[in-house]
Coordinates of C-alpha atoms in Angstrom, one line a residue:
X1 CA 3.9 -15.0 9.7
X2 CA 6.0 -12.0 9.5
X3 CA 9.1 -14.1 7.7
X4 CA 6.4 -15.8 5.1
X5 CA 5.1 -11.7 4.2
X6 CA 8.7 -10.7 3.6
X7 CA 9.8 -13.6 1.7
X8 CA 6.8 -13.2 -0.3
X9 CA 7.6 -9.4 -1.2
X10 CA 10.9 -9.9 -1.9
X11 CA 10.1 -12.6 -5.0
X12 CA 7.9 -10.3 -5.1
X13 CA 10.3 -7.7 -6.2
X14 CA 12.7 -9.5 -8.0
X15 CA 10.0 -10.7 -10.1
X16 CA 9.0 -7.3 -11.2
X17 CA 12.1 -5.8 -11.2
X18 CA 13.5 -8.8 -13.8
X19 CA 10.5 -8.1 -16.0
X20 CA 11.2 -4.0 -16.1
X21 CA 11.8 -3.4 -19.8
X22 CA 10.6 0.1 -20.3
X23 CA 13.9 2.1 -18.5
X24 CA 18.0 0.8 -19.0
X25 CA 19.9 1.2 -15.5
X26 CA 21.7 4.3 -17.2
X27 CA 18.2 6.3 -17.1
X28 CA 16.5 5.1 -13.6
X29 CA 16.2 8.2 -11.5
X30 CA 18.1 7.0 -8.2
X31 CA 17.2 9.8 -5.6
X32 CA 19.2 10.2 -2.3
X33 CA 17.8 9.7 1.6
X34 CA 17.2 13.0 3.6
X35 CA 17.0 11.6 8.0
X36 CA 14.5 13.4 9.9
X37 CA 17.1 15.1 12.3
X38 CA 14.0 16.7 14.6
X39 CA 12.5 13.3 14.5
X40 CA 14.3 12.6 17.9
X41 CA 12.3 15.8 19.8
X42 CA 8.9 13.9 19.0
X43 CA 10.6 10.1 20.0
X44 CA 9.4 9.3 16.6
X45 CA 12.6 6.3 16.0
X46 CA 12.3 3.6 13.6
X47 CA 12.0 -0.1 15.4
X48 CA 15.8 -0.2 16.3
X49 CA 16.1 3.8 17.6
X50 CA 17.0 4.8 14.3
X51 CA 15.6 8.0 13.1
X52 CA 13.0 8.0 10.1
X53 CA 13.7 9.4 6.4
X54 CA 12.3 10.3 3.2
X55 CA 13.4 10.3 -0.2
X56 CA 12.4 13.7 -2.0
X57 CA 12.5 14.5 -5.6
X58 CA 11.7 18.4 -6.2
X59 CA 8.8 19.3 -8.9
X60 CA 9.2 22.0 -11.8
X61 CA 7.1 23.6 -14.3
X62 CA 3.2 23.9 -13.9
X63 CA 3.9 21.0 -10.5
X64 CA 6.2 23.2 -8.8
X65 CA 3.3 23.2 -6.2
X66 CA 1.6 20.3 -6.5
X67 CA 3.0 17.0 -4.1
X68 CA 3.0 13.0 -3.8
X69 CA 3.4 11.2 -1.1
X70 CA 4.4 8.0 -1.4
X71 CA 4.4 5.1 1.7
X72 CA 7.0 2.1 1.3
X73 CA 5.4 -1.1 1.9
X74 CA 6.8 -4.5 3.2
X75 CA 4.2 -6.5 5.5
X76 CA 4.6 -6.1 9.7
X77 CA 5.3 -7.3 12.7
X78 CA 2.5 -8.1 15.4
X79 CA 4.8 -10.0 18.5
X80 CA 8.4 -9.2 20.0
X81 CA 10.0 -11.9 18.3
X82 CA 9.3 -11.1 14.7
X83 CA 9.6 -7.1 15.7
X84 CA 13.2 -7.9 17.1
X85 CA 14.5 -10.0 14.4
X86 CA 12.8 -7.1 11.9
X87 CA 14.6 -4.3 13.7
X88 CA 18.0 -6.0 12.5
X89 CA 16.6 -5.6 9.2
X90 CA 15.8 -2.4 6.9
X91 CA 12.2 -3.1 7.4
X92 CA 13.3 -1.7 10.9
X93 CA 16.4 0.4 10.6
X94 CA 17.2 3.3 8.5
X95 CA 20.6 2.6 9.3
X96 CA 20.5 -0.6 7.1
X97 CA 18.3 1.2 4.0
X98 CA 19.9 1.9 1.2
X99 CA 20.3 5.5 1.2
X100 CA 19.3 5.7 -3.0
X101 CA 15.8 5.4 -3.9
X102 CA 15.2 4.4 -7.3
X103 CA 12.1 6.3 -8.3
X104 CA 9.6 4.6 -11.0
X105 CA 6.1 4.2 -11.8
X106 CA 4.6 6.9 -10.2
X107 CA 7.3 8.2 -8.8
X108 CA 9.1 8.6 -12.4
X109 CA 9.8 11.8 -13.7
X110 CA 10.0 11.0 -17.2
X111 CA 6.6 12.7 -18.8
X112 CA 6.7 9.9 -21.7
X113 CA 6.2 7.4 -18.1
X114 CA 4.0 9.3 -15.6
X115 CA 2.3 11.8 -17.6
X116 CA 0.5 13.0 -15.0
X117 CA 2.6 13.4 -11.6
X118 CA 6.0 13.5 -13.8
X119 CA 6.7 17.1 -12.2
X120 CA 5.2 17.1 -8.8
X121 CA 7.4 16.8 -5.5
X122 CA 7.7 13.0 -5.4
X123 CA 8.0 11.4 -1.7
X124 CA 9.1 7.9 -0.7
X125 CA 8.3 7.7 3.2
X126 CA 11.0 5.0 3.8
X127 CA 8.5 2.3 6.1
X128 CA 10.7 1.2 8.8
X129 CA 7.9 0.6 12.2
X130 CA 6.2 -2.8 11.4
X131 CA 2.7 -0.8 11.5
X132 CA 1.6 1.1 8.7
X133 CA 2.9 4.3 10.3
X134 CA -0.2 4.0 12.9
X135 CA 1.4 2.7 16.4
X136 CA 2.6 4.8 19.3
X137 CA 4.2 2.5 21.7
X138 CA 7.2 1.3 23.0
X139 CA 8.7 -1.8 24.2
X140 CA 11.2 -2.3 26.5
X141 CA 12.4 -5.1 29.5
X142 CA 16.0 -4.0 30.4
X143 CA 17.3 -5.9 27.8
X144 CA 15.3 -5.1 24.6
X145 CA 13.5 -2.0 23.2
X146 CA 11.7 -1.9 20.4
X147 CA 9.8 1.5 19.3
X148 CA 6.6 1.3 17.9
X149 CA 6.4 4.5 16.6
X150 CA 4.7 5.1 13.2
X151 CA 2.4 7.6 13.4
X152 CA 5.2 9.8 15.3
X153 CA 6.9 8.8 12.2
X154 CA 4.1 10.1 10.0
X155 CA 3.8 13.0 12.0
X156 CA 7.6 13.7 12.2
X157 CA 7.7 13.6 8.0
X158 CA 4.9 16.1 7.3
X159 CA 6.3 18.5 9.5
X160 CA 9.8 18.3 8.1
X161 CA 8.3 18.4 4.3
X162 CA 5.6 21.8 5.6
X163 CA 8.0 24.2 5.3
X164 CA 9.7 22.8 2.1
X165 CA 6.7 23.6 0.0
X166 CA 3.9 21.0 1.3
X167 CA 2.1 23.7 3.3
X168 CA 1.6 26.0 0.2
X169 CA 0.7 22.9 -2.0
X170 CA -2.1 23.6 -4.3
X171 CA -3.1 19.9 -5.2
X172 CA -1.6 17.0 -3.1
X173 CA -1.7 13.1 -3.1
X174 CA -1.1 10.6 -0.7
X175 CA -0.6 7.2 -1.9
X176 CA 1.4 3.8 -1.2
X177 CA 1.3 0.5 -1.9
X178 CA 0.5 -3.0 0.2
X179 CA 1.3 -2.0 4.3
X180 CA 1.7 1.3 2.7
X181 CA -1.3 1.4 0.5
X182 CA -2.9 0.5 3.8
X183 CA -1.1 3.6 5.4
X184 CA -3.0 5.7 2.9
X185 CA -6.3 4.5 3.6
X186 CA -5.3 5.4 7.8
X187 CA -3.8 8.4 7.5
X188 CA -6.2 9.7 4.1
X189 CA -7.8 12.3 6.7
X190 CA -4.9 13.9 9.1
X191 CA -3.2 14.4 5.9
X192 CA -5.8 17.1 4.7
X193 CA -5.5 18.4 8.5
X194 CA -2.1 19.7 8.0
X195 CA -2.8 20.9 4.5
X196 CA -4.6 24.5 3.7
X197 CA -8.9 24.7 2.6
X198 CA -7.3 25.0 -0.8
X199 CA -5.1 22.5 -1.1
X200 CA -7.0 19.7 -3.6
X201 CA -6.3 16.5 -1.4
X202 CA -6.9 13.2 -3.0
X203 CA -6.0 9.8 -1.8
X204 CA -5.0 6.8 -3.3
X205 CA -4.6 3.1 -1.6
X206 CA -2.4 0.4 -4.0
X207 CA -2.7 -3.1 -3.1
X208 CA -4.2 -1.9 0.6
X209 CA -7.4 -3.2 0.7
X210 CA -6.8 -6.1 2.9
X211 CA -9.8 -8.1 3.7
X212 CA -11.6 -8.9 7.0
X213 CA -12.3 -12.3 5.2
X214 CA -11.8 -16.2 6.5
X215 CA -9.6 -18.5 4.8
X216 CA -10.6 -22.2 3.2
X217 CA -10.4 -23.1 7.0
X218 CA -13.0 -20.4 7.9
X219 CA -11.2 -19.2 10.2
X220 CA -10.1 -15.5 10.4
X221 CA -6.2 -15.7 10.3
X222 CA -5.6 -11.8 9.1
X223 CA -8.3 -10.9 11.7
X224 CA -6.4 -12.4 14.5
X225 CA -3.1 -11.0 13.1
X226 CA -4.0 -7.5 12.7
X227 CA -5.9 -7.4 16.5
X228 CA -2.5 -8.5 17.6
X229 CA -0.6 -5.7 15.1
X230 CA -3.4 -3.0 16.6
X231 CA -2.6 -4.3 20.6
X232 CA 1.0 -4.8 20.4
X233 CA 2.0 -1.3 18.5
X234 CA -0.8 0.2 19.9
X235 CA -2.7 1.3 17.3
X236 CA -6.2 1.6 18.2
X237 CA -6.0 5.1 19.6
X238 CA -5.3 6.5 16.1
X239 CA -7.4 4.5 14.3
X240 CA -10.4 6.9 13.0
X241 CA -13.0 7.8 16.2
X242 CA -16.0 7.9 13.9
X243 CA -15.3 4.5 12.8
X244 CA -14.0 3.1 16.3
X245 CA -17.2 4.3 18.1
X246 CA -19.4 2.9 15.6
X247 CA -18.4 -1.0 15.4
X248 CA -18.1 -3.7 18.3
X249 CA -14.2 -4.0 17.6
X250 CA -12.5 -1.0 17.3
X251 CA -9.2 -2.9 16.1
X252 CA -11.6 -3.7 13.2
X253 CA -11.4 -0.3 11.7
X254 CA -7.7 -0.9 11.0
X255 CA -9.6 -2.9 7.3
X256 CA -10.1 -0.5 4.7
X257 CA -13.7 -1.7 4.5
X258 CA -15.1 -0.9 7.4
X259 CA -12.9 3.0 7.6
X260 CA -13.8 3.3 3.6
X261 CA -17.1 5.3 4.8
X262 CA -15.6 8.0 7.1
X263 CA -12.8 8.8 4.2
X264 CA -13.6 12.1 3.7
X265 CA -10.8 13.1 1.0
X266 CA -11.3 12.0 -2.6
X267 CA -10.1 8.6 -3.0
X268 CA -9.2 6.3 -5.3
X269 CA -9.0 2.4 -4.3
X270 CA -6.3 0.6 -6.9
X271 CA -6.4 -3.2 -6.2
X272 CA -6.7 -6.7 -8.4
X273 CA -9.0 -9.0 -6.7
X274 CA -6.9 -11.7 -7.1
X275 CA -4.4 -9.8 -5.3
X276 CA -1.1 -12.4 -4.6
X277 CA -0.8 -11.5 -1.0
X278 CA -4.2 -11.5 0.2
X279 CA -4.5 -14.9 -1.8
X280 CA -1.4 -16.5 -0.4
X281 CA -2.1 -15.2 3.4
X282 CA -5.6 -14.3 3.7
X283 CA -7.8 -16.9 1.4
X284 CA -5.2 -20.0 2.0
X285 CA -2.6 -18.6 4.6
X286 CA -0.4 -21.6 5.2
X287 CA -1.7 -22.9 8.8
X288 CA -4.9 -23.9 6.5
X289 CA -3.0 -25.6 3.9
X290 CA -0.9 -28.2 5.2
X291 CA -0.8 -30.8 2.8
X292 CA 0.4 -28.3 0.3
X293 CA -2.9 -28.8 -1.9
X294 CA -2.6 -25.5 -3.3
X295 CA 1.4 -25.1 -3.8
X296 CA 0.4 -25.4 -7.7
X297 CA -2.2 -23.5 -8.0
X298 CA -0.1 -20.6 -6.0
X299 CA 2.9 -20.8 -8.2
X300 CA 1.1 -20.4 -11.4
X301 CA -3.1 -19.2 -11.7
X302 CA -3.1 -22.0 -14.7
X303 CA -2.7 -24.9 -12.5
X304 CA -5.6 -24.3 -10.3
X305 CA -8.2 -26.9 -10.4
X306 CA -12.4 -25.9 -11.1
X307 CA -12.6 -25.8 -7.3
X308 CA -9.8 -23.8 -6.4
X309 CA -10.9 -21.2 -9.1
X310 CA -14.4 -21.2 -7.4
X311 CA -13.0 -20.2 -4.3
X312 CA -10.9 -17.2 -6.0
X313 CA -13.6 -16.2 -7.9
X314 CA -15.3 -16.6 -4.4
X315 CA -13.2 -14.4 -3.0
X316 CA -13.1 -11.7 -5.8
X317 CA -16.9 -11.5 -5.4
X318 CA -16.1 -10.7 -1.4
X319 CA -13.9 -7.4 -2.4
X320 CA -16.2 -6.6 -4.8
X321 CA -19.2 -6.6 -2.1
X322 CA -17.0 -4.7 0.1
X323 CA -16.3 -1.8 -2.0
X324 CA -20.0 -1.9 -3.7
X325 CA -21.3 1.2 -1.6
X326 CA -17.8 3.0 -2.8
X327 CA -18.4 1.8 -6.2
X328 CA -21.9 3.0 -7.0
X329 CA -22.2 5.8 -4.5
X330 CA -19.3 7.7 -4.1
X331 CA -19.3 10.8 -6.7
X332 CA -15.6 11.5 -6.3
X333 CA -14.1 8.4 -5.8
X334 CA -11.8 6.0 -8.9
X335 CA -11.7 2.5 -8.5
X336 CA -9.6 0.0 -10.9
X337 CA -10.0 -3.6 -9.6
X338 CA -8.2 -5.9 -12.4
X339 CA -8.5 -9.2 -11.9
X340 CA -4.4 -9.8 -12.3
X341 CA -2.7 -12.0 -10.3
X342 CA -0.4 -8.9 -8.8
X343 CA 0.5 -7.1 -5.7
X344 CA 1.7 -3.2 -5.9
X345 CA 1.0 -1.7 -9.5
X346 CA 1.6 2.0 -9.2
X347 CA 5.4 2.0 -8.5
X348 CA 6.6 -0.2 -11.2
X349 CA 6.9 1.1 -14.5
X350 CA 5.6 -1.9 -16.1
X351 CA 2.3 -1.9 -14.7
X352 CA 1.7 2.0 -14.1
X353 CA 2.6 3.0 -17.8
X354 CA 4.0 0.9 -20.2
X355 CA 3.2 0.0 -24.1
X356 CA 2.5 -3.4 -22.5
X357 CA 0.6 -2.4 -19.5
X358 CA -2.4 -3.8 -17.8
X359 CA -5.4 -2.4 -19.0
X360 CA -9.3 -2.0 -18.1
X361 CA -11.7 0.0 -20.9
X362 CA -8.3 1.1 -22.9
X363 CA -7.2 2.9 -19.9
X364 CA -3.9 1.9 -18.1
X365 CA -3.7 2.8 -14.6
X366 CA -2.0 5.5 -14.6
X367 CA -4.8 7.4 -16.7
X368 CA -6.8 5.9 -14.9
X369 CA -5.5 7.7 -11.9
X370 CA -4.9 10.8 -13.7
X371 CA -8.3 11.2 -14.8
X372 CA -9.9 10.5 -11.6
X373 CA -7.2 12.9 -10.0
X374 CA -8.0 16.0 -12.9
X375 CA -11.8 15.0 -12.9
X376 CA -11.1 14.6 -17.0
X377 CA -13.4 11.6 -16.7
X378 CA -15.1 9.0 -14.3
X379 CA -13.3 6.4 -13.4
X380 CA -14.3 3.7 -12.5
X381 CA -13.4 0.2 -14.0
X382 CA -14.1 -3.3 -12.5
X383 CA -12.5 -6.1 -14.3
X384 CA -14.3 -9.6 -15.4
X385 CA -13.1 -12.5 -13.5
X386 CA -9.6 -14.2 -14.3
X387 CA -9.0 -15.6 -16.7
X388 CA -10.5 -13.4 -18.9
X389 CA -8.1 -10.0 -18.9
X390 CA -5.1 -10.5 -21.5
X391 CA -3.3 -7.2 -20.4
X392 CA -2.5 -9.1 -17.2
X393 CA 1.0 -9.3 -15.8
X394 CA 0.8 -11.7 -13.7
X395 CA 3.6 -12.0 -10.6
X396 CA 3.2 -16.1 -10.1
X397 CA 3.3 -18.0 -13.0
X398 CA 2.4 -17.0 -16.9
X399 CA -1.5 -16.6 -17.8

């Protein structure tokens, strides 16, 4: 499972990365590593022993004071084997990272390309535990050790950024995208525990909202996945108490949907419903598919036949149910839910803020964000189901 996630977010990648028209390579803003050297005192190590690191970029101007936090994503690892052979991997070693960052999207700090977080302290926590910065374990049978140690990790971060300006921040956001958007939905509530009363904390999840949903087989294959992620990296005891003593699983409260409630922090939930990953892995993960019936209809949205577009539109209706509380009752939460065949649309410049961006009410997402962020406006957009939006950019296949 783990090899199919990572295969999937590297096309992923190139795909997006091939279709990035808005910057040349003479402007990107390639920002260097900083290695948590006090990460060792708090056993906070990466899967291979390595320590953790960050990419910083300083604000200026009117952000000076004002910080983003940004999770890496890239999928996990929920058994030995496909810890082990990620620990040889920069999904597991900061040793094998490449120690420049580019920053884009949101991350940008071109004003003209992220108008509104352009001069904040930008943060890329490099992801290197397998666990959405939330285990505290370790591994280890005389031959092998693995550390599963993310939310050491997590911990070891904030406290090296503190005294570098995040502890006098007056606004601060803490975002990511895919296992990292899911990291922001987790750690949405310790993060305004380190900050001061008067620090405006917002959170914002990209591509996170994985759901606890069963596949064409019916059965529950990212269920089963994640209750093996929470046991093996031993998660559970830092997933959220209120949650955990209020449902019959506590591994459960690892899905967005069922921690969405005891988010206290603002928080903003960016997501398409067709989202590629949850529809390649979640709706028809491979184990249910065989035959191959759906190859097509995975490479390109266009090639789906009337019952396979049921079944997305299906599934679509299933996030929409699950944020429906969020959606109509929360007074300081943004939602933008396109209905884009994508995965991760706040860290490439394309999608974030672009002439050719996707769009929902006029508003790309990055205004979106900004005016949920600034309270200029609510905002709160859900798209009409695919195929309808033109502003799509798509990641399998043309519209």
């Amino acid at each position: 499972m783990d090899q199919l996630v990572m295969s999937m977010l590297v096309v992923t990648a190139l795909l997006t990365y091939a279709r990035m028209s808005t910057s040349s390579d003479d402007d990107r803003l390639l920002v260097n590593m900083t290695v948590v050297s006090s990460a060792g005192a708090l056993e906070a190590y990466c899967l291979d022993g390595s320590l953790p690191a960050y990419h910083i970029h300083l604000g200026f101007g009117a952000g000076a004071n004002n910080w983003l936090l940004q999770f890496e994503g890239g999928g996990w690892c929920n058994d030995i084997e496909s810890c082990s052979e990620r620990a040889q991997t920069r999904r597991g070693s900061t040793l094998l990272m490449n120690k420049l960052e580019t920053f884009s999207g949101i991350l940008s700090n071109n004003a003209s390309r992220n108008p509104d977080f352009y001069n904040w302290n930008r943060v890329k926590l490099r992801y290197c535990d397998g666990g959405s910065f939330a285990g505290d374990s370790k591994f280890d049978n005389g031959t092998l050790v693995l550390y599963f140690r993310g939310q050491r990790i997590w911990q070891a971060i904030i406290e090296d950024l503190l005294p570098k300006g995040l502890g006098l921040a007056n606004k601060a956001l803490l975002s990511g995208c895919s296992a990292g958007g899911l990291a922001s939905y987790l750690h949405c509530n310790n993060f305004s525990s380190y900050l001061p009363d008067t620090t405006a904390v917002k959170c914002l999840g990209d591509a996170g909202f994985f759901l606890d949903s069963p596949g064409i087989n019916m059965l529950h294959t990212q269920r089963i996945f994640f209750q093996n992620l929470v046991t093996l990296q031993g998660i559970e005891k830092n997933l959220d108490e209120n949650c955990t003593s209020s449902i019959s699983d506590p591994k459960q409260c690892i899905f967005p949907q069922y921690l969405l409630k005891y988010i206290t922090p603002p928080l903003f939930i960016l997501n398409s419903a067709y989202d590629v990953y949850q529809f390649h892995h979640i709706l028809v993960p491979p184990s249910a598919d065989p035959d191959g019936h759906w190859n097509r209809c995975k490479l390109n949205p266009k090639a789906c036949g009337p019952d396979q577009i049921r079944l997305l539109h299906a599934f679509r209706v299933e996030m929409l149910t699950a944020v429906r509380s969020f959606l109509y009752n929360s007074s300081r939460g943004g939602v933008f839910i396109n209905s884009c065949f994508a995965h991760c649309q706040s860290e490439s410049q394309d999608t974030w803020f672009a002439l050719d961006s996707p769009q929902l009410l006029n508003e790309t997402i990055a205004e979106s964000v900004g005016d949920w962020y600034f309270s200029r406006n609510v905002s709160k957009k859900v798209d009409c189901p695919y195929p309808c939006d033109t502003t799509c950019h798509n990641l399998i296949g043309a519209v």
